[in-house]
PDB file of C-alpha atoms in Angstrom:
ATOM      1  CA  UNK V   1     -31.980  10.493  -5.083  1.00 72.00           C
ATOM      2  CA  UNK V   2     -29.041  12.493  -6.451  1.00 81.00           C
ATOM      3  CA  UNK V   3     -26.294   9.989  -5.743  1.00 84.00           C
ATOM      4  CA  UNK V   4     -24.664   7.524  -3.424  1.00 86.00           C
ATOM      5  CA  UNK V   5     -21.170   7.523  -1.978  1.00 88.00           C
ATOM      6  CA  UNK V   6     -19.203   4.753  -0.333  1.00 88.00           C
ATOM      7  CA  UNK V   7     -18.030   5.722   3.158  1.00 89.00           C
ATOM      8  CA  UNK V   8     -14.261   5.268   3.076  1.00 89.00           C
ATOM      9  CA  UNK V   9     -11.657   6.111   5.721  1.00 91.00           C
ATOM     10  CA  UNK V  10      -9.942   9.411   4.895  1.00 91.00           C
ATOM     11  CA  UNK V  11     -12.617  10.597   2.443  1.00 94.00           C
ATOM     12  CA  UNK V  12     -15.321  13.233   2.812  1.00 95.00           C
ATOM     13  CA  UNK V  13     -18.712  13.745   1.201  1.00 93.00           C
ATOM     14  CA  UNK V  14     -18.730  16.548  -1.360  1.00 95.00           C
ATOM     15  CA  UNK V  15     -22.046  18.135  -2.314  1.00 94.00           C
ATOM     16  CA  UNK V  16     -22.563  20.664  -5.108  1.00 95.00           C
ATOM     17  CA  UNK V  17     -25.805  22.465  -5.899  1.00 95.00           C
ATOM     18  CA  UNK V  18     -27.194  23.529  -9.261  1.00 95.00           C
ATOM     19  CA  UNK V  19     -26.487  27.219  -8.522  1.00 95.00           C
ATOM     20  CA  UNK V  20     -22.771  26.608  -7.955  1.00 94.00           C
ATOM     21  CA  UNK V  21     -22.499  26.159  -4.174  1.00 95.00           C
ATOM     22  CA  UNK V  22     -20.502  23.321  -2.697  1.00 95.00           C
ATOM     23  CA  UNK V  23     -18.829  21.977   0.425  1.00 95.00           C
ATOM     24  CA  UNK V  24     -17.156  18.942   1.887  1.00 96.00           C
ATOM     25  CA  UNK V  25     -18.533  17.238   4.998  1.00 94.00           C
ATOM     26  CA  UNK V  26     -16.918  14.578   7.188  1.00 93.00           C
ATOM     27  CA  UNK V  27     -18.749  11.260   7.061  1.00 90.00           C
ATOM     28  CA  UNK V  28     -18.617  11.210  10.887  1.00 88.00           C
ATOM     29  CA  UNK V  29     -21.161  14.083  10.889  1.00 87.00           C
ATOM     30  CA  UNK V  30     -23.835  11.700   9.614  1.00 81.00           C
ATOM     31  CA  UNK V  31     -25.533   9.470  12.149  1.00 72.00           C
ATOM     32  CA  UNK V  32     -26.253   5.829  11.520  1.00 69.00           C
ATOM     33  CA  UNK V  33     -29.864   4.874  10.929  1.00 65.00           C
ATOM     34  CA  UNK V  34     -30.870   2.790  13.941  1.00 69.00           C
ATOM     35  CA  UNK V  35     -34.378   1.698  12.995  1.00 71.00           C
ATOM     36  CA  UNK V  36     -36.683   1.163  10.056  1.00 72.00           C
ATOM     37  CA  UNK V  37     -38.697   4.041   8.722  1.00 69.00           C
ATOM     38  CA  UNK V  38     -35.975   6.645   9.205  1.00 67.00           C
ATOM     39  CA  UNK V  39     -36.340   9.808   7.170  1.00 71.00           C
ATOM     40  CA  UNK V  40     -32.637  10.371   6.590  1.00 73.00           C
ATOM     41  CA  UNK V  41     -30.549  13.402   7.510  1.00 78.00           C
ATOM     42  CA  UNK V  42     -29.797  16.720   5.828  1.00 82.00           C
ATOM     43  CA  UNK V  43     -26.583  16.799   3.796  1.00 84.00           C
ATOM     44  CA  UNK V  44     -26.784  20.380   2.436  1.00 86.00           C
ATOM     45  CA  UNK V  45     -28.904  23.389   3.418  1.00 87.00           C
ATOM     46  CA  UNK V  46     -30.883  24.176   0.254  1.00 89.00           C
ATOM     47  CA  UNK V  47     -32.478  27.535  -0.517  1.00 90.00           C
ATOM     48  CA  UNK V  48     -33.401  29.709  -3.492  1.00 92.00           C
ATOM     49  CA  UNK V  49     -29.801  30.990  -3.426  1.00 92.00           C
ATOM     50  CA  UNK V  50     -28.155  27.528  -3.562  1.00 91.00           C
ATOM     51  CA  UNK V  51     -30.741  25.771  -5.727  1.00 93.00           C
ATOM     52  CA  UNK V  52     -31.346  22.035  -5.647  1.00 93.00           C
ATOM     53  CA  UNK V  53     -28.637  19.458  -5.094  1.00 93.00           C
ATOM     54  CA  UNK V  54     -26.740  18.604  -8.290  1.00 93.00           C
ATOM     55  CA  UNK V  55     -24.871  15.593  -6.933  1.00 93.00           C
ATOM     56  CA  UNK V  56     -22.639  14.035  -4.291  1.00 93.00           C
ATOM     57  CA  UNK V  57     -19.393  12.067  -4.256  1.00 95.00           C
ATOM     58  CA  UNK V  58     -16.709  10.823  -1.850  1.00 94.00           C
ATOM     59  CA  UNK V  59     -13.411  12.715  -2.219  1.00 95.00           C
ATOM     60  CA  UNK V  60     -10.132  13.318  -0.439  1.00 94.00           C
ATOM     61  CA  UNK V  61      -7.498  16.043  -0.752  1.00 92.00           C
ATOM     62  CA  UNK V  62      -5.828  14.154  -3.629  1.00 92.00           C
ATOM     63  CA  UNK V  63      -8.866  14.386  -5.929  1.00 93.00           C
ATOM     64  CA  UNK V  64      -9.954  17.010  -8.437  1.00 93.00           C
ATOM     65  CA  UNK V  65     -13.581  17.788  -9.260  1.00 94.00           C
ATOM     66  CA  UNK V  66     -14.830  18.415 -12.826  1.00 93.00           C
ATOM     67  CA  UNK V  67     -18.104  20.395 -12.907  1.00 94.00           C
ATOM     68  CA  UNK V  68     -20.323  20.869 -15.993  1.00 93.00           C
ATOM     69  CA  UNK V  69     -23.274  23.179 -16.625  1.00 93.00           C
ATOM     70  CA  UNK V  70     -26.316  22.738 -18.857  1.00 94.00           C
ATOM     71  CA  UNK V  71     -24.628  25.116 -21.353  1.00 92.00           C
ATOM     72  CA  UNK V  72     -21.544  22.878 -21.565  1.00 91.00           C
ATOM     73  CA  UNK V  73     -19.213  25.072 -19.500  1.00 91.00           C
ATOM     74  CA  UNK V  74     -16.722  22.951 -17.554  1.00 92.00           C
ATOM     75  CA  UNK V  75     -14.251  23.735 -14.785  1.00 92.00           C
ATOM     76  CA  UNK V  76     -11.757  21.588 -12.938  1.00 91.00           C
ATOM     77  CA  UNK V  77     -10.814  22.394  -9.348  1.00 92.00           C
ATOM     78  CA  UNK V  78      -9.032  20.640  -6.520  1.00 92.00           C
ATOM     79  CA  UNK V  79     -11.300  19.070  -3.907  1.00 93.00           C
ATOM     80  CA  UNK V  80      -8.862  20.375  -1.293  1.00 93.00           C
ATOM     81  CA  UNK V  81      -9.817  23.952  -2.308  1.00 93.00           C
ATOM     82  CA  UNK V  82     -13.461  23.360  -1.338  1.00 94.00           C
ATOM     83  CA  UNK V  83     -13.842  23.971   2.419  1.00 95.00           C
ATOM     84  CA  UNK V  84     -15.253  21.530   4.966  1.00 94.00           C
ATOM     85  CA  UNK V  85     -18.503  22.551   6.687  1.00 94.00           C
ATOM     86  CA  UNK V  86     -21.183  20.872   8.788  1.00 90.00           C
ATOM     87  CA  UNK V  87     -23.890  18.926   7.000  1.00 86.00           C
ATOM     88  CA  UNK V  88     -26.469  21.684   7.618  1.00 85.00           C
ATOM     89  CA  UNK V  89     -24.376  24.491   6.035  1.00 90.00           C
ATOM     90  CA  UNK V  90     -25.103  25.982   2.617  1.00 89.00           C
ATOM     91  CA  UNK V  91     -21.517  25.854   1.350  1.00 92.00           C
ATOM     92  CA  UNK V  92     -19.481  28.336  -0.665  1.00 94.00           C
ATOM     93  CA  UNK V  93     -19.578  29.308  -4.329  1.00 95.00           C
ATOM     94  CA  UNK V  94     -17.394  26.855  -6.250  1.00 94.00           C
ATOM     95  CA  UNK V  95     -18.452  27.985  -9.749  1.00 93.00           C
ATOM     96  CA  UNK V  96     -19.810  31.290 -11.023  1.00 92.00           C
ATOM     97  CA  UNK V  97     -22.590  30.749 -13.530  1.00 93.00           C
ATOM     98  CA  UNK V  98     -23.950  32.887 -16.351  1.00 91.00           C
ATOM     99  CA  UNK V  99     -27.552  34.040 -16.051  1.00 92.00           C
ATOM    100  CA  UNK V 100     -29.916  31.092 -16.389  1.00 92.00           C
ATOM    101  CA  UNK V 101     -27.235  28.390 -16.251  1.00 95.00           C
ATOM    102  CA  UNK V 102     -27.381  25.453 -13.842  1.00 96.00           C
ATOM    103  CA  UNK V 103     -24.835  22.819 -12.846  1.00 95.00           C
ATOM    104  CA  UNK V 104     -26.080  19.497 -14.152  1.00 95.00           C
ATOM    105  CA  UNK V 105     -23.387  17.136 -12.888  1.00 93.00           C
ATOM    106  CA  UNK V 106     -19.857  16.715 -11.576  1.00 94.00           C
ATOM    107  CA  UNK V 107     -17.342  13.937 -11.122  1.00 93.00           C
ATOM    108  CA  UNK V 108     -14.113  13.364  -9.270  1.00 93.00           C
ATOM    109  CA  UNK V 109     -10.851  12.841 -11.149  1.00 91.00           C
ATOM    110  CA  UNK V 110      -7.253  12.050 -10.323  1.00 85.00           C
ATOM    111  CA  UNK V 111      -5.423  15.201  -9.310  1.00 81.00           C
ATOM    112  CA  UNK V 112      -3.874  17.106 -12.227  1.00 71.00           C
ATOM    113  CA  UNK V 113      -0.347  16.721 -10.728  1.00 66.00           C
ATOM    114  CA  UNK V 114      -0.651  12.902 -10.935  1.00 60.00           C
ATOM    115  CA  UNK V 115      -1.726  13.084 -14.578  1.00 57.00           C
ATOM    116  CA  UNK V 116       1.219  15.362 -15.405  1.00 58.00           C
ATOM    117  CA  UNK V 117       3.602  12.832 -13.782  1.00 59.00           C
ATOM    118  CA  UNK V 118       2.191  10.082 -16.030  1.00 59.00           C
ATOM    119  CA  UNK V 119       2.693  12.294 -19.097  1.00 56.00           C
ATOM    120  CA  UNK V 120       6.306  12.991 -18.094  1.00 56.00           C
ATOM    121  CA  UNK V 121       6.902   9.239 -17.736  1.00 57.00           C
ATOM    122  CA  UNK V 122       5.464   8.711 -21.215  1.00 56.00           C
ATOM    123  CA  UNK V 123       7.659  11.478 -22.616  1.00 57.00           C
ATOM    124  CA  UNK V 124      10.669   9.727 -21.053  1.00 56.00           C
ATOM    125  CA  UNK V 125       9.854   6.776 -23.318  1.00 54.00           C
ATOM    126  CA  UNK V 126       8.808   4.295 -20.651  1.00 50.00           C
ATOM    127  CA  UNK V 127       5.517   2.445 -20.964  1.00 48.00           C
ATOM    128  CA  UNK V 128       4.135   0.814 -17.811  1.00 47.00           C
ATOM    129  CA  UNK V 129       1.878  -2.183 -18.396  1.00 44.00           C
ATOM    130  CA  UNK V 130       0.374  -4.822 -16.134  1.00 42.00           C
ATOM    131  CA  UNK V 131       2.812  -7.439 -17.415  1.00 42.00           C
ATOM    132  CA  UNK V 132       6.076  -5.627 -18.128  1.00 42.00           C
ATOM    133  CA  UNK V 133       7.927  -2.349 -18.296  1.00 44.00           C
ATOM    134  CA  UNK V 134       8.962  -1.696 -21.879  1.00 43.00           C
ATOM    135  CA  UNK V 135      11.503   0.879 -22.991  1.00 46.00           C
ATOM    136  CA  UNK V 136      11.058   2.569 -26.357  1.00 45.00           C
ATOM    137  CA  UNK V 137      14.195   3.161 -28.405  1.00 46.00           C
ATOM    138  CA  UNK V 138      13.478   6.639 -29.801  1.00 50.00           C
ATOM    139  CA  UNK V 139      16.167   6.384 -32.490  1.00 50.00           C
ATOM    140  CA  UNK V 140      14.718   3.277 -34.117  1.00 48.00           C
ATOM    141  CA  UNK V 141      11.102   3.379 -32.833  1.00 47.00           C
ATOM    142  CA  UNK V 142      11.147  -0.266 -31.908  1.00 46.00           C
ATOM    143  CA  UNK V 143      10.219  -1.953 -28.677  1.00 44.00           C
ATOM    144  CA  UNK V 144      13.082  -3.236 -26.521  1.00 44.00           C
ATOM    145  CA  UNK V 145      13.324  -6.035 -25.497  1.00 44.00           C
ATOM    146  CA  UNK V 146      11.680  -7.422 -28.610  1.00 41.00           C
ATOM    147  CA  UNK V 147       9.375  -9.916 -26.911  1.00 43.00           C
ATOM    148  CA  UNK V 148       6.900 -10.905 -29.570  1.00 44.00           C
ATOM    149  CA  UNK V 149       4.013 -11.703 -27.191  1.00 45.00           C
ATOM    150  CA  UNK V 150       4.129  -8.275 -25.479  1.00 45.00           C
ATOM    151  CA  UNK V 151       4.504  -6.472 -28.801  1.00 45.00           C
ATOM    152  CA  UNK V 152       1.523  -8.411 -30.199  1.00 45.00           C
ATOM    153  CA  UNK V 153      -0.634  -7.627 -27.132  1.00 48.00           C
ATOM    154  CA  UNK V 154       0.063  -3.903 -27.480  1.00 48.00           C
ATOM    155  CA  UNK V 155      -0.765  -3.974 -31.194  1.00 50.00           C
ATOM    156  CA  UNK V 156      -4.023  -5.896 -30.605  1.00 50.00           C
ATOM    157  CA  UNK V 157      -5.126  -3.494 -27.844  1.00 52.00           C
ATOM    158  CA  UNK V 158      -4.482  -0.500 -30.098  1.00 52.00           C
ATOM    159  CA  UNK V 159      -6.432  -2.139 -32.918  1.00 52.00           C
ATOM    160  CA  UNK V 160      -9.483  -2.634 -30.641  1.00 52.00           C
ATOM    161  CA  UNK V 161      -9.528   1.049 -29.711  1.00 50.00           C
TER     162      UNK V 161
END
């Protein structure tokens, strides 16, 4: 077993092999198991060219994928850039590998654009928390409004990290 993915409306199954081939497949392409003793269904055509399956995940067009090799090389790419194929296809090359390298794992991440928006908000001196929105006064570096309980919670959380 290389992984499990929760079937969610609007998401697709992404599969990536150890030799750098990947694809997305609609969950609707997989049949439901109707009886005990089923042998499953193919999710990726594997060959000497593609190598074994490295992993699977559920993604949509708003996700990025971070891929890592056994040599520590990492790339980040948009899931939307990986084409959708049938479950029996071999996929396309999503990462070129040096001789002897293999992909060992990958994960999905929030799209880079969303992360950049969060950084811009932080640079605009606004901190969003679960309990309040706090504005930083850049001239005096103090928290406004000066609510002691919120200020204490932020200090305690930073101390734990």
